[in-house]
Coordinates of N, CA, C and O and ligand atoms in Angstrom, one line a residue:
X1 N 0.8 -1.2 0.0 CA 0.0 0.0 0.0 C 0.9 1.3 0.0 O 1.8 1.4 0.8
X2 N 0.7 2.1 -0.9 CA 1.4 3.4 -0.9 C 0.4 4.6 -0.9 O -0.7 4.5 -1.4
X3 N 0.9 5.6 -0.3 CA 0.0 6.8 -0.1 C 0.9 8.0 -0.5 O 2.0 8.2 -0.1
X4 N 0.3 9.0 -1.2 CA 1.0 10.2 -1.6 C 0.4 11.4 -0.9 O -0.9 11.4 -0.6
X5 N 1.2 12.4 -0.6 CA 0.7 13.6 0.0 C 1.4 14.8 -0.5 O 2.6 14.7 -0.8
X6 N 0.8 16.0 -0.5 CA 1.5 17.2 -0.9 C 1.2 18.3 0.2 O 0.1 18.3 0.9
X7 N 2.1 19.2 0.3 CA 2.0 20.3 1.2 C 2.5 21.6 0.7 O 3.4 21.6 -0.2
X8 N 1.9 22.7 1.1 CA 2.3 24.0 0.7 C 2.3 25.0 1.8 O 1.3 24.9 2.7
X9 N 3.2 25.9 1.9 CA 3.2 26.9 3.0 C 3.9 28.1 2.6 O 4.7 28.1 1.7
X10 N 3.5 29.2 3.2 CA 4.1 30.6 3.0 C 4.3 31.2 4.3 O 3.4 31.1 5.2
X11 N 5.4 31.9 4.5 CA 5.6 32.8 5.6 C 6.2 34.1 5.1 O 6.9 34.2 4.1
X12 N 5.8 35.2 5.8 CA 6.2 36.5 5.5 C 7.7 36.8 5.9 O 8.0 36.4 7.0
X13 N 8.5 37.4 5.1 CA 9.8 37.8 5.4 C 9.8 39.2 6.1 O 9.3 40.1 5.5
X14 N 10.4 39.2 7.2 CA 10.5 40.5 8.0 C 11.9 40.7 8.6 O 12.7 39.8 8.7
X15 N 12.1 41.9 9.1 CA 13.3 42.2 9.8 C 13.1 41.8 11.3 O 12.0 41.7 11.8
X16 N 14.3 41.5 11.9 CA 14.2 41.1 13.3 C 13.8 39.7 13.6 O 13.5 39.4 14.8
X17 N 13.8 38.8 12.7 CA 13.5 37.4 12.9 C 14.6 36.6 12.3 O 15.3 36.9 11.4
X18 N 14.8 35.4 12.9 CA 15.8 34.5 12.4 C 15.2 33.7 11.2 O 14.0 33.6 11.1
X19 N 16.1 33.3 10.3 CA 15.6 32.5 9.1 C 15.9 31.1 9.3 O 17.1 30.7 9.4
X20 N 14.9 30.2 9.5 CA 15.1 28.8 9.6 C 14.4 28.1 8.4 O 13.3 28.4 8.1
X21 N 15.2 27.2 7.8 CA 14.7 26.5 6.6 C 15.1 25.0 6.7 O 16.4 24.8 6.8
X22 N 14.2 24.1 6.7 CA 14.6 22.7 6.8 C 15.4 22.4 8.1 O 16.3 21.6 8.1
X23 N 15.1 23.1 9.1 CA 15.7 22.9 10.4 C 17.1 23.5 10.5 O 17.8 23.2 11.5
X24 N 17.5 24.2 9.6 CA 18.8 24.9 9.6 C 18.6 26.4 9.7 O 17.8 27.0 9.1
X25 N 19.5 27.0 10.6 CA 19.4 28.4 10.7 C 20.3 29.0 9.6 O 21.5 28.7 9.5
X26 N 19.8 29.9 8.8 CA 20.5 30.5 7.7 C 20.8 32.0 8.0 O 19.9 32.7 8.4
X27 N 22.0 32.4 7.9 CA 22.4 33.8 8.2 C 21.8 34.6 7.0 O 22.2 34.5 5.9
X28 N 21.0 35.6 7.4 CA 20.4 36.5 6.4 C 19.8 37.7 7.2 O 19.5 37.6 8.4
X29 N 19.7 38.8 6.5 CA 19.2 40.0 7.2 C 17.7 40.0 7.5 O 17.2 40.8 8.3
X30 N 17.0 39.1 6.9 CA 15.5 39.0 7.1 C 15.2 37.6 7.6 O 16.0 36.6 7.4
X31 N 14.1 37.4 8.3 CA 13.7 36.1 8.8 C 12.2 35.9 8.5 O 11.5 36.9 8.1
X32 N 11.7 34.7 8.8 CA 10.3 34.5 8.5 C 9.5 34.7 9.8 O 9.9 34.3 10.9
X33 N 8.3 35.3 9.6 CA 7.4 35.6 10.7 C 6.4 34.5 10.9 O 5.9 33.9 10.0
X34 N 6.2 34.1 12.2 CA 5.2 33.1 12.5 C 5.2 32.8 14.0 O 6.0 33.3 14.7
X35 N 4.2 32.0 14.3 CA 4.0 31.7 15.8 C 5.1 30.8 16.2 O 5.6 30.9 17.3
X36 N 5.5 29.8 15.4 CA 6.7 29.0 15.7 C 7.9 29.6 15.1 O 7.9 30.8 14.9
X37 N 8.9 28.8 14.9 CA 10.1 29.4 14.2 C 9.9 29.7 12.7 O 10.8 30.2 12.1
X38 N 8.7 29.4 12.3 CA 8.2 29.7 10.9 C 9.0 29.0 9.8 O 9.2 29.6 8.7
X39 N 9.5 27.8 10.1 CA 10.3 27.1 9.1 C 9.3 26.5 8.0 O 8.7 25.5 8.1
X40 N 9.2 27.4 7.0 CA 8.1 27.1 6.0 C 8.3 25.8 5.3 O 7.3 25.1 4.9
X41 N 9.6 25.3 5.1 CA 9.8 24.1 4.4 C 9.4 22.9 5.3 O 8.8 21.9 4.8
X42 N 9.7 22.9 6.5 CA 9.3 21.9 7.4 C 7.7 21.8 7.5 O 7.1 20.8 7.5
X43 N 7.1 23.0 7.5 CA 5.7 23.0 7.6 C 5.0 22.4 6.4 O 4.1 21.6 6.5
X44 N 5.6 22.7 5.2 CA 5.1 22.0 4.0 C 5.3 20.5 4.0 O 4.4 19.8 3.6
X45 N 6.4 20.1 4.6 CA 6.7 18.7 4.7 C 5.7 18.0 5.6 O 5.2 16.9 5.4
X46 N 5.5 18.6 6.8 CA 4.5 18.1 7.7 C 3.1 18.0 7.1 O 2.4 16.9 7.3
X47 N 2.7 19.0 6.4 CA 1.4 18.9 5.7 C 1.3 17.8 4.7 O 0.3 17.2 4.5
X48 N 2.4 17.6 4.0 CA 2.5 16.5 3.0 C 2.3 15.2 3.7 O 1.6 14.3 3.2
X49 N 3.0 15.0 4.8 CA 2.9 13.7 5.5 C 1.5 13.5 6.1 O 1.0 12.4 6.0
X50 N 1.0 14.5 6.7 CA -0.4 14.4 7.2 C -1.4 14.2 6.1 O -2.3 13.3 6.2
X51 N -1.2 14.9 5.0 CA -2.1 14.7 3.9 C -2.1 13.3 3.3 O -3.1 12.8 2.9
X52 N -0.9 12.7 3.3 CA -0.8 11.4 2.7 C -1.7 10.4 3.4 O -2.2 9.4 2.8
X53 N -1.9 10.6 4.7 CA -2.8 9.7 5.5 C -4.1 10.3 5.9 O -4.9 9.8 6.7
X54 N -4.4 11.4 5.2 CA -5.7 12.2 5.4 C -5.9 12.5 6.9 O -7.0 12.2 7.5
X55 N -4.8 13.0 7.5 CA -4.9 13.3 9.0 C -5.1 14.7 9.3 O -4.7 15.2 10.3
X56 N -5.5 15.5 8.3 CA -5.7 16.9 8.5 C -4.4 17.7 8.2 O -3.6 17.2 7.3
X57 N -4.2 18.8 8.8 CA -3.1 19.6 8.5 C -2.4 20.1 9.8 O -2.8 19.8 10.9
X58 N -1.3 20.8 9.6 CA -0.4 21.2 10.7 C -1.2 22.1 11.7 O -1.0 22.1 12.9
X59 N -2.1 22.9 11.1 CA -2.8 23.9 12.0 C -3.8 23.1 12.9 O -4.1 23.6 14.0
X60 N -4.3 22.0 12.4 CA -5.2 21.2 13.3 C -4.4 20.5 14.4 O -4.8 20.5 15.5
X61 N -3.2 20.0 14.1 CA -2.4 19.3 15.1 C -1.7 20.3 16.1 O -1.5 19.9 17.2
X62 N -1.3 21.4 15.5 CA -0.5 22.4 16.4 C -1.0 23.8 16.2 O -0.4 24.6 15.5
X63 N -2.2 24.1 16.8 CA -2.9 25.3 16.6 C -2.0 26.6 17.0 O -1.3 26.5 18.0
X64 N -2.0 27.6 16.1 CA -1.1 28.7 16.4 C -1.7 29.6 17.5 O -1.1 30.6 17.9
X65 N -2.9 29.2 18.0 CA -3.5 29.9 19.2 C -2.9 29.3 20.5 O -3.2 29.8 21.6
X66 N -2.2 28.1 20.4 CA -1.7 27.4 21.6 C -0.3 28.0 21.9 O 0.6 27.8 21.2
X67 N -0.2 28.6 23.1 CA 1.1 29.1 23.6 C 2.2 28.1 23.6 O 3.4 28.4 23.6
X68 N 1.8 26.8 23.7 CA 2.8 25.7 23.8 C 3.7 25.7 22.5 O 4.9 25.3 22.5
X69 N 3.2 26.3 21.4 CA 3.9 26.2 20.1 C 4.6 27.5 19.8 O 5.2 27.7 18.7
X70 N 4.5 28.5 20.7 CA 5.1 29.8 20.4 C 6.6 29.7 20.4 O 7.3 29.2 21.3
X71 N 7.2 30.1 19.2 CA 8.6 30.0 19.0 C 9.2 28.6 18.9 O 10.4 28.5 18.9
X72 N 8.4 27.6 18.8 CA 8.9 26.2 18.8 C 9.7 25.9 17.6 O 9.5 26.4 16.5
X73 N 10.7 25.1 17.9 CA 11.6 24.6 16.8 C 10.7 23.6 15.9 O 10.2 22.6 16.5
X74 N 10.6 23.9 14.7 CA 9.7 23.1 13.8 C 10.1 21.7 13.7 O 9.4 20.8 13.3
X75 N 11.4 21.4 14.0 CA 11.9 20.0 13.9 C 11.1 19.2 14.9 O 10.9 18.0 14.7
X76 N 10.7 19.8 16.0 CA 9.9 19.1 17.0 C 8.5 18.8 16.5 O 7.9 17.7 16.7
X77 N 8.0 19.7 15.7 CA 6.6 19.4 15.1 C 6.8 18.3 14.1 O 6.0 17.3 14.0
X78 N 7.9 18.3 13.3 CA 8.1 17.3 12.3 C 8.3 15.9 13.0 O 7.7 14.9 12.5
X79 N 9.0 15.9 14.1 CA 9.2 14.7 14.8 C 7.8 14.1 15.3 O 7.6 12.9 15.2
X80 N 7.0 15.0 15.8 CA 5.7 14.5 16.2 C 4.8 14.0 15.1 O 4.1 13.0 15.2
X81 N 4.9 14.7 14.0 CA 4.1 14.2 12.8 C 4.7 12.8 12.4 O 3.9 11.9 12.1
X82 N 6.0 12.7 12.4 CA 6.6 11.5 12.0 C 6.2 10.3 12.9 O 5.9 9.2 12.5
X83 N 6.2 10.6 14.2 CA 5.8 9.5 15.2 C 4.3 9.1 14.9 O 4.0 7.9 15.0
X84 N 3.5 10.0 14.5 CA 2.1 9.7 14.2 C 2.0 8.8 12.9 O 1.3 7.8 12.9
X85 N 2.8 9.1 12.0 CA 2.9 8.3 10.7 C 3.3 6.9 11.0 O 2.8 5.9 10.6
X86 N 4.4 6.8 11.9 CA 4.9 5.6 12.3 C 3.9 4.7 13.0 O 3.7 3.5 12.8
X87 N 3.2 5.4 13.9 CA 2.1 4.8 14.7 C 1.0 4.2 13.8 O 0.4 3.2 14.1
X88 N 0.8 4.9 12.7 CA -0.3 4.4 11.8 C 0.2 3.3 10.9 O -0.5 2.8 10.0
X89 N 1.5 2.9 11.0 CA 2.0 1.8 10.3 C 2.6 2.1 9.0 O 2.7 1.2 8.1
X90 N 3.1 3.3 8.8 CA 3.7 3.7 7.5 C 5.1 4.2 7.8 O 5.5 4.6 8.9
X91 N 5.9 4.1 6.7 CA 7.3 4.7 6.7 C 7.4 5.5 5.5 O 6.7 5.4 4.5
X92 N 8.5 6.3 5.5 CA 8.7 7.2 4.3 C 9.3 6.4 3.1 O 10.2 5.7 3.3
X93 N 8.7 6.6 2.0 CA 9.3 6.2 0.7 C 10.4 7.2 0.4 O 11.6 7.1 0.5
X94 N 9.9 8.4 0.0 CA 10.7 9.6 -0.2 C 10.0 10.9 -0.1 O 8.7 10.9 -0.1
X95 N 10.7 11.9 0.1 CA 10.1 13.3 0.2 C 10.9 14.2 -0.8 O 12.1 14.1 -0.9
X96 N 10.1 15.1 -1.4 CA 10.8 16.1 -2.3 C 10.2 17.4 -2.0 O 9.0 17.7 -2.0
X97 N 11.1 18.3 -1.6 CA 10.7 19.7 -1.1 C 11.3 20.7 -2.1 O 12.4 20.6 -2.5
X98 N 10.5 21.7 -2.4 CA 11.0 22.9 -3.2 C 10.7 24.1 -2.4 O 9.6 24.4 -2.0
X99 N 11.8 24.9 -2.2 CA 11.7 26.2 -1.5 C 11.8 27.3 -2.6 O 12.7 27.3 -3.4
X100 N 10.9 28.2 -2.6 CA 10.9 29.4 -3.5 C 11.3 30.6 -2.7 O 10.6 31.1 -1.9
X101 N 12.5 31.1 -3.0 CA 13.1 32.3 -2.4 C 14.0 33.0 -3.3 O 14.8 32.4 -4.0
X102 N 13.8 34.3 -3.4 CA 14.6 35.1 -4.3 C 16.1 35.2 -3.7 O 17.0 35.0 -4.4
X103 N 16.2 35.4 -2.4 CA 17.4 35.4 -1.7 C 17.1 34.8 -0.3 O 15.9 34.9 0.1
X104 N 18.0 34.3 0.5 CA 19.4 34.2 0.1 C 19.6 33.0 -0.8 O 18.7 32.2 -1.0
X105 N 20.8 32.8 -1.3 CA 21.2 31.7 -2.1 C 21.2 30.4 -1.2 O 21.8 30.4 -0.1
X106 N 20.4 29.4 -1.5 CA 20.3 28.3 -0.6 C 21.1 27.1 -1.0 O 21.3 26.2 -0.2
X107 N 21.7 27.1 -2.2 CA 22.5 26.0 -2.6 C 23.5 25.5 -1.6 O 23.6 24.3 -1.4
X108 N 24.3 26.4 -1.0 CA 25.3 26.0 -0.1 C 24.7 25.2 1.1 O 25.5 24.5 1.8
X109 N 23.4 25.4 1.4 CA 22.8 24.8 2.6 C 22.1 23.5 2.3 O 21.6 22.8 3.2
X110 N 21.9 23.2 1.0 CA 21.0 22.1 0.6 C 21.4 20.7 1.3 O 20.5 20.0 1.9
X111 N 22.6 20.4 1.3 CA 23.0 19.1 1.8 C 22.9 19.0 3.3 O 22.4 17.9 3.8
X112 N 23.2 20.1 4.0 CA 23.0 20.0 5.5 C 21.5 20.0 5.8 O 21.0 19.3 6.7
X113 N 20.7 20.7 5.0 CA 19.2 20.6 5.2 C 18.7 19.2 5.0 O 17.9 18.7 5.9
X114 N 19.1 18.5 4.0 CA 18.7 17.1 3.8 C 19.1 16.2 4.9 O 18.3 15.4 5.4
X115 N 20.4 16.4 5.4 CA 20.9 15.6 6.5 C 20.1 15.9 7.8 O 19.7 14.9 8.5
X116 N 19.8 17.1 8.0 CA 19.0 17.5 9.2 C 17.6 16.8 9.2 O 17.2 16.2 10.2
X117 N 16.9 16.9 8.1 CA 15.6 16.3 8.0 C 15.6 14.8 8.1 O 14.8 14.2 8.8
X118 N 16.6 14.2 7.5 CA 16.8 12.8 7.5 C 17.0 12.3 9.0 O 16.5 11.3 9.4
X119 N 17.8 13.1 9.8 CA 18.0 12.7 11.2 C 16.7 12.8 12.0 O 16.4 11.9 12.8
X120 N 15.9 13.9 11.7 CA 14.7 14.0 12.5 C 13.7 12.9 12.3 O 13.1 12.4 13.2
X121 N 13.6 12.4 11.0 CA 12.6 11.4 10.8 C 13.3 10.0 10.5 O 12.6 9.1 10.1
X122 N 14.6 10.0 10.9 CA 15.2 8.7 10.9 C 15.1 7.9 9.6 O 14.7 6.7 9.6
X123 N 15.6 8.5 8.6 CA 15.5 7.9 7.2 C 16.9 8.2 6.5 O 17.5 9.1 6.9
X124 N 17.3 7.3 5.6 CA 18.5 7.6 4.8 C 18.3 8.9 4.1 O 17.3 9.2 3.6
X125 N 19.4 9.7 4.0 CA 19.4 11.0 3.4 C 19.0 10.9 1.9 O 18.4 11.9 1.4
X126 N 19.2 9.8 1.3 CA 18.8 9.6 -0.1 C 17.3 9.7 -0.3 O 16.8 9.8 -1.4
X127 N 16.6 9.5 0.8 CA 15.1 9.6 0.7 C 14.6 11.0 0.7 O 13.4 11.3 0.6
X128 N 15.5 12.0 1.0 CA 15.1 13.4 1.1 C 15.7 14.2 0.1 O 16.9 14.3 0.0
X129 N 14.9 14.9 -0.7 CA 15.3 15.8 -1.7 C 14.9 17.2 -1.3 O 13.8 17.4 -0.9
X130 N 15.8 18.2 -1.3 CA 15.5 19.6 -1.1 C 16.0 20.4 -2.3 O 17.2 20.3 -2.7
X131 N 15.1 21.1 -2.9 CA 15.5 22.0 -4.0 C 15.1 23.4 -3.7 O 14.2 23.7 -2.9
X132 N 15.8 24.3 -4.4 CA 15.5 25.7 -4.2 C 15.4 26.4 -5.5 O 16.1 26.1 -6.5
X133 N 14.5 27.3 -5.6 CA 14.4 28.1 -6.9 C 14.0 29.6 -6.5 O 13.4 29.8 -5.5
X134 N 14.4 30.4 -7.4 CA 13.8 31.8 -7.3 C 12.5 31.8 -8.2 O 12.2 30.8 -8.8
X135 N 11.8 32.9 -8.1 CA 10.7 33.0 -9.0 C 10.9 34.1 -10.0 O 10.0 34.8 -10.4
X136 N 12.2 34.3 -10.3 CA 12.6 35.3 -11.4 C 12.1 36.7 -11.0 O 11.6 37.4 -11.9
X137 N 12.1 37.0 -9.7 CA 11.7 38.3 -9.2 C 10.2 38.6 -9.4 O 9.8 39.7 -9.3
X138 N 9.5 37.6 -9.7 CA 8.0 37.7 -9.9 C 7.3 37.3 -8.7 O 7.7 36.4 -7.9
X139 N 6.1 38.0 -8.4 CA 5.3 37.6 -7.3 C 5.8 38.0 -6.0 O 6.9 38.6 -5.8
X140 N 5.1 37.5 -4.9 CA 5.6 37.9 -3.5 C 6.9 37.3 -3.2 O 7.7 38.0 -2.4
X141 N 7.2 36.1 -3.7 CA 8.6 35.6 -3.4 C 9.6 36.4 -4.1 O 10.7 36.7 -3.5
X142 N 9.3 36.8 -5.3 CA 10.3 37.5 -6.1 C 10.5 38.9 -5.5 O 11.6 39.5 -5.7
X143 N 9.5 39.5 -4.9 CA 9.7 40.8 -4.3 C 10.2 40.7 -2.8 O 10.3 41.7 -2.1
X144 N 10.5 39.4 -2.5 CA 11.1 39.2 -1.1 C 10.1 39.6 0.0 O 10.5 40.0 1.1
X145 N 8.8 39.4 -0.3 CA 7.8 39.7 0.8 C 7.7 38.4 1.6 O 7.1 38.4 2.7
X146 N 8.0 37.3 1.0 CA 7.9 36.0 1.8 C 8.6 34.9 1.1 O 9.3 35.1 0.0
X147 N 8.6 33.7 1.7 CA 9.2 32.5 1.1 C 8.1 31.5 1.1 O 7.3 31.4 2.1
X148 N 8.0 30.7 0.1 CA 7.0 29.6 0.0 C 7.8 28.3 -0.2 O 8.9 28.3 -0.6
X149 N 7.1 27.2 0.2 CA 7.6 25.9 0.0 C 6.6 24.9 -0.3 O 5.4 25.0 0.1
X150 N 7.0 24.0 -1.2 CA 6.1 22.8 -1.6 C 6.8 21.5 -1.2 O 8.0 21.4 -1.2
X151 N 6.0 20.6 -0.8 CA 6.5 19.2 -0.5 C 5.6 18.1 -1.0 O 4.4 18.3 -1.0
X152 N 6.2 17.1 -1.5 CA 5.5 15.9 -1.9 C 6.1 14.7 -1.2 O 7.4 14.6 -1.1
X153 N 5.3 13.8 -0.6 CA 5.9 12.6 0.0 C 5.1 11.4 -0.4 O 3.9 11.4 -0.8
X154 N 5.9 10.3 -0.4 CA 5.3 9.0 -0.6 C 5.5 8.2 0.7 O 6.6 8.2 1.2
X155 N 4.4 7.6 1.2 CA 4.5 6.8 2.4 C 4.3 5.3 2.0 O 3.4 5.1 1.1
X156 N 5.0 4.4 2.6 CA 4.8 3.0 2.3 C 4.3 2.3 3.5 O 4.8 2.6 4.6
X157 N 3.4 1.4 3.4 CA 3.0 0.6 4.5 C 4.1 -0.3 5.0 O 4.8 -0.9 4.2
X158 N 4.3 -0.3 6.3 CA 5.4 -1.1 6.9 C 5.1 -2.6 6.8 O 4.0 -3.0 6.9
Ligands
MG201 MG1 3.6 27.6 8.4

């Protein structure tokens, strides 16, 4: 039995916040705004995993009205989602994430991002793809008003 899921998320880029993507802190003059650490890529990945098993979305599991999640490291959310998937009897086939950001340049961080995610969900790094693209200065990502991320995952019955 195989199940597919997709996720999408956006966070606003602002001054005075840290930039976290795929569990890595990236040095940059702007950061993403959100109730948690606003790691847009992890949020898209969590939504893809939840979606694959029709378990709702990240907002249902970790409401942003709950002070427990204020400033939380999104790796902890991913870990919780992963435990839920595991409990339901599934394991990851593979995950493919695309981050849309005009800046900063993400290529130097891609391999550490993959490694980080693989550690959190206990899977070989070959199962995790992270890609980055600009949107050619078009739209909100192109104007650097925000960063968006897409994720697709395949889950396999254990
Ligand atoms: Mg989010």
